[in-house]
CSV table of C-alpha atoms in Angstrom, one decimal:
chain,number,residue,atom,x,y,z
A,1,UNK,CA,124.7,97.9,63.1
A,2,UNK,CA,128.5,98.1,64.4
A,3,UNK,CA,129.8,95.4,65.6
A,4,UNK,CA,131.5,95.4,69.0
A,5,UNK,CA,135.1,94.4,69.3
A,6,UNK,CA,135.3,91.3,72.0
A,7,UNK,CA,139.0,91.0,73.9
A,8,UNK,CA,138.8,87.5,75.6
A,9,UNK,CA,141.3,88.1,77.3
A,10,UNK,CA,140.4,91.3,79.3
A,11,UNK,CA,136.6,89.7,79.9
A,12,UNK,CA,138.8,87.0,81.6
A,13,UNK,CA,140.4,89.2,83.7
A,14,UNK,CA,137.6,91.4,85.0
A,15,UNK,CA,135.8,87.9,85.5
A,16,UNK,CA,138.8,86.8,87.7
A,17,UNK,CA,139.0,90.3,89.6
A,18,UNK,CA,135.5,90.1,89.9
A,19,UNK,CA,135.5,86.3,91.6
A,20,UNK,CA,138.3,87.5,93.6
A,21,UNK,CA,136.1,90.3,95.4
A,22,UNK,CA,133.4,88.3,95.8
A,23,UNK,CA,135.5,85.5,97.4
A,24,UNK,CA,137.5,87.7,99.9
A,25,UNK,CA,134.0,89.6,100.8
A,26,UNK,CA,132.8,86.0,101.6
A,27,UNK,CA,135.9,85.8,103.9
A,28,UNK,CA,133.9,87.9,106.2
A,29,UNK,CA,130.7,88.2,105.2
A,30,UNK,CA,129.5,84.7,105.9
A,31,UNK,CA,125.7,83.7,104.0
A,32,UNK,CA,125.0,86.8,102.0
A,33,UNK,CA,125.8,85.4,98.4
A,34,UNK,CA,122.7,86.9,96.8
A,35,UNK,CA,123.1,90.7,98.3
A,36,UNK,CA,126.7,90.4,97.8
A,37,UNK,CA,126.4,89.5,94.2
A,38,UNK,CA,123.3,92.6,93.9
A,39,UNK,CA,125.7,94.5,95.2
A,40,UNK,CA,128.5,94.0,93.0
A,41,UNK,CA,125.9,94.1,89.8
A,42,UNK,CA,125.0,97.1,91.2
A,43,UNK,CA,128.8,98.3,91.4
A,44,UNK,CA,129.5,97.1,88.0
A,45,UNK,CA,126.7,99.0,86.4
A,46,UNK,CA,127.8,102.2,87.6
A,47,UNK,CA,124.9,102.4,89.8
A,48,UNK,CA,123.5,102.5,93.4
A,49,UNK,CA,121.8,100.2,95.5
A,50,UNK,CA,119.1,100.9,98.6
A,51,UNK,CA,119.3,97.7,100.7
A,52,UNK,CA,116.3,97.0,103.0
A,53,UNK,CA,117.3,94.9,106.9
A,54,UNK,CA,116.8,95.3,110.1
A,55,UNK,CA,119.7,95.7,112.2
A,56,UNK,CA,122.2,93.3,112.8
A,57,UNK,CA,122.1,91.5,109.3
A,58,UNK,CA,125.7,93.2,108.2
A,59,UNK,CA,124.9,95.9,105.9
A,60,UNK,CA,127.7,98.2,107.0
A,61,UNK,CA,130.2,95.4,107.1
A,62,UNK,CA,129.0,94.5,103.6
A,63,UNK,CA,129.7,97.8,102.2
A,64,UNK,CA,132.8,98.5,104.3
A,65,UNK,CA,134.5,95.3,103.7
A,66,UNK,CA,133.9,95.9,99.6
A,67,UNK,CA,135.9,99.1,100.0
A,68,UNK,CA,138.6,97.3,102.3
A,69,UNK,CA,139.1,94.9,99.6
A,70,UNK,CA,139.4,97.3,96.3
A,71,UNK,CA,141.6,99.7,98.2
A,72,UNK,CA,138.9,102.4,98.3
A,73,UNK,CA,137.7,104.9,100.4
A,74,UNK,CA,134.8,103.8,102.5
A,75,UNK,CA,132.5,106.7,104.3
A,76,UNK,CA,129.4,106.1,106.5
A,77,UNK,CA,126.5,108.6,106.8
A,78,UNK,CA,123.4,108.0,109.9
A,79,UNK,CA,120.8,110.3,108.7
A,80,UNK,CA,119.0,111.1,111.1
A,81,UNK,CA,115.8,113.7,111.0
A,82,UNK,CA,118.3,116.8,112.3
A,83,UNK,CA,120.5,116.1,109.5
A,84,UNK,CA,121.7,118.9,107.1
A,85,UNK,CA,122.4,118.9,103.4
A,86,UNK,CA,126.1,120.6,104.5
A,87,UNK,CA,126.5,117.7,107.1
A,88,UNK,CA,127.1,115.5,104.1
A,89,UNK,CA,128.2,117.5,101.4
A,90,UNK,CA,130.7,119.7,103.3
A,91,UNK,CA,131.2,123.6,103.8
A,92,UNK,CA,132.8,127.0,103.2
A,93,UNK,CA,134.5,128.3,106.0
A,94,UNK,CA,136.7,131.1,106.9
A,95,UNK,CA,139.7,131.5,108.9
A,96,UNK,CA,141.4,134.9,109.3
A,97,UNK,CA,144.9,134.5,107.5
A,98,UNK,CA,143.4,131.3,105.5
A,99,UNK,CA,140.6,133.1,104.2
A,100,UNK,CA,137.9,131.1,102.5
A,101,UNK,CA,138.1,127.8,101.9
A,102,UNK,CA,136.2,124.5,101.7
A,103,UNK,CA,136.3,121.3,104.0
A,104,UNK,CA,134.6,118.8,102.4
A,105,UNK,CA,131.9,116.2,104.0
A,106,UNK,CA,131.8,112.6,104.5
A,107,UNK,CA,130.1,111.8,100.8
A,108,UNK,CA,133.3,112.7,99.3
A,109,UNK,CA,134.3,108.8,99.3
A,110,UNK,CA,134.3,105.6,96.9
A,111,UNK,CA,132.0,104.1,98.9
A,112,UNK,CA,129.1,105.8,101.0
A,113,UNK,CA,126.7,103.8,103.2
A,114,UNK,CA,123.9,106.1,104.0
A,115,UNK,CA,122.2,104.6,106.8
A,116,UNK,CA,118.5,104.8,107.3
A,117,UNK,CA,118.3,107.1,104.3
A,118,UNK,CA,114.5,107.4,104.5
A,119,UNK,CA,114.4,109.3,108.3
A,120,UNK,CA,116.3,112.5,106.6
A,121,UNK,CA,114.9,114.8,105.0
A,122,UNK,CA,114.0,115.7,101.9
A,123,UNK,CA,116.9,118.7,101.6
A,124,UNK,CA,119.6,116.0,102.4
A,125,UNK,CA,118.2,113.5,100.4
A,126,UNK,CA,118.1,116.1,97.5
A,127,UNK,CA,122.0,116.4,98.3
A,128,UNK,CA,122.5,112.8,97.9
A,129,UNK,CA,121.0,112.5,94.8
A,130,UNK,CA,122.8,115.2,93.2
A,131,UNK,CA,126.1,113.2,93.8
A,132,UNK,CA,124.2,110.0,92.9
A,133,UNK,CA,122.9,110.8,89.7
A,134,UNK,CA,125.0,113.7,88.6
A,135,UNK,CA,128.3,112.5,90.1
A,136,UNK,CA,129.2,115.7,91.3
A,137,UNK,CA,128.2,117.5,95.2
A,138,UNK,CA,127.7,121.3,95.2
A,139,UNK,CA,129.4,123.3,98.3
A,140,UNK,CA,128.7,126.9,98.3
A,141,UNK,CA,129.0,128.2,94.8
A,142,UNK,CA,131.9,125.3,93.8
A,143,UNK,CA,131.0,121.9,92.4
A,144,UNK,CA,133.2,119.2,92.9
A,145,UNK,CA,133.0,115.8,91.0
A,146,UNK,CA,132.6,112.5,93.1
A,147,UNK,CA,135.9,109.9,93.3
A,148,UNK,CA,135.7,107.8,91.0
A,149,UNK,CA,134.4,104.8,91.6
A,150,UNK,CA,131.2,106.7,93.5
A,151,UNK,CA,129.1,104.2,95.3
A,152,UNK,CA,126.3,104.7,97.5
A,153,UNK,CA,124.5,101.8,99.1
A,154,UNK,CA,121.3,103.4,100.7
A,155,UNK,CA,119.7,101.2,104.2
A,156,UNK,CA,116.1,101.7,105.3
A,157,UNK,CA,115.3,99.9,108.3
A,158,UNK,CA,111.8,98.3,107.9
A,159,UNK,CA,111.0,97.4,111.1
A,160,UNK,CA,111.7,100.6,113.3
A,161,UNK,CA,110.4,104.0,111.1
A,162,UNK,CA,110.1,106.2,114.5
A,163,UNK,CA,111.3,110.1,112.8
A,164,UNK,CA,111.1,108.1,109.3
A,165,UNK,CA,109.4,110.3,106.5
A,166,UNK,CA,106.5,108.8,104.8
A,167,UNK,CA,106.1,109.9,101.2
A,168,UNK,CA,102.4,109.6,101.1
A,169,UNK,CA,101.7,111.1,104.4
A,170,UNK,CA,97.9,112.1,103.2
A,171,UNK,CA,96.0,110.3,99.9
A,172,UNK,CA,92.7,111.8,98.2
A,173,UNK,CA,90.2,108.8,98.6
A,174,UNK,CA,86.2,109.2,98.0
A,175,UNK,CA,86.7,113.0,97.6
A,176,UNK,CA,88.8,113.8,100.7
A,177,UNK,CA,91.9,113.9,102.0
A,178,UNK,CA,92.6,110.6,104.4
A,179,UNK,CA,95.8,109.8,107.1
A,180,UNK,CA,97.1,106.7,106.7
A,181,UNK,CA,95.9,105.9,110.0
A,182,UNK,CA,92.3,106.6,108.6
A,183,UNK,CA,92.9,104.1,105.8
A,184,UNK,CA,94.6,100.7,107.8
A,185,UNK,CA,91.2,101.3,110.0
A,186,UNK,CA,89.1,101.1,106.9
A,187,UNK,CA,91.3,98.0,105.5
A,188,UNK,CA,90.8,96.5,108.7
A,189,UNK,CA,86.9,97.2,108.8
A,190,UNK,CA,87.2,95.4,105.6
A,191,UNK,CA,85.7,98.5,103.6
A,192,UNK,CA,86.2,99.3,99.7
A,193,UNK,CA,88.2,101.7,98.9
A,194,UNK,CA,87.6,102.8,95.7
């Protein structure tokens, strides 16, 4: 097995970067020590993070105030259930003299907060995910890599789903197909379901 070459001395600085964040996040955000710290983990892993609150808890501060201090780009996304894969990723368009060129959407930041990801649908999620997982958004027939640090932190509000998707809309139980509906009035006849 190779052995991994430690440098003290850098561990030390990322450690005193890192603490540095944290304390000038806590500057603003006042009481979130455990999302703030998920967050950063989440940061430091090179991956993304889908924070459940209601309103009012400061998610968007959270995220907007991590950008402010590392001198990144910070972008904000409401999806909403009219919402359109080019709303996010961008567009081609054309302008007589210009010709064809691209103007790019909001996800092309450091740091995205997609709002309420789970009311949009499943074309713009799709989109999302693309530059989530393969670092790189698709506009027309170009791909263009993400910035670099790319960063999403995904919301869903739990209390208030009104236009929300539900991802198991209809479930196959005792040989038929059942609406949720139909199966919180069987849980709350207190009936088996097998």
């Amino acid at each position: 097995m190779a052995e991994i070459e430690v440098d003290e001395r850098k561990i030390l600085e990322y450690h005193k970067q890192l603490f540095s964040i944290r304390k000038e996040i806590s500057k603003v955000v006042v009481g979130q020590e455990g999302v703030v710290a998920a967050l950063l983990l989440g940061l430091l892993a090179n991956g993304h993070v889908l924070l459940e609150g209601i309103p009012g808890v400061a998610k968007t501060l959270l995220i907007r105030t991590l950008a402010q201090t590392t001198g990144c780009k910070f972008s904000r996304i409401q999806f909403t259930v009219d919402l359109l894969p080019t709303d996010i990723t961008g567009i081609t368009a054309y302008e007589p003299g210009r010709g064809f060129f691209v103007v790019k959407g909001p996800i092309f930041a450091n740091f995205v907060l997609a709002d309420e990801v789970n009311r949009a649908p499943a074309k713009v999620q799709s989109a999302l995910l693309e530059a989530m997982q393969e670092k790189q958004t698709t506009i027309g027939k170009e791909t263009f890599p993400m910035m670099a640090p790319f960063f999403v932190m995904a919301t869903q509000n739990p209390i208030e789903t009104s236009g929300s998707l539900t991802l198991d809309q209809e479930v196959f139980i005792d040989g038929e197909l059942k609406k949720g509906y139909e199966l919180i009035e069987r849980i709350n006849d207190k009936k088996a379901i097998l």
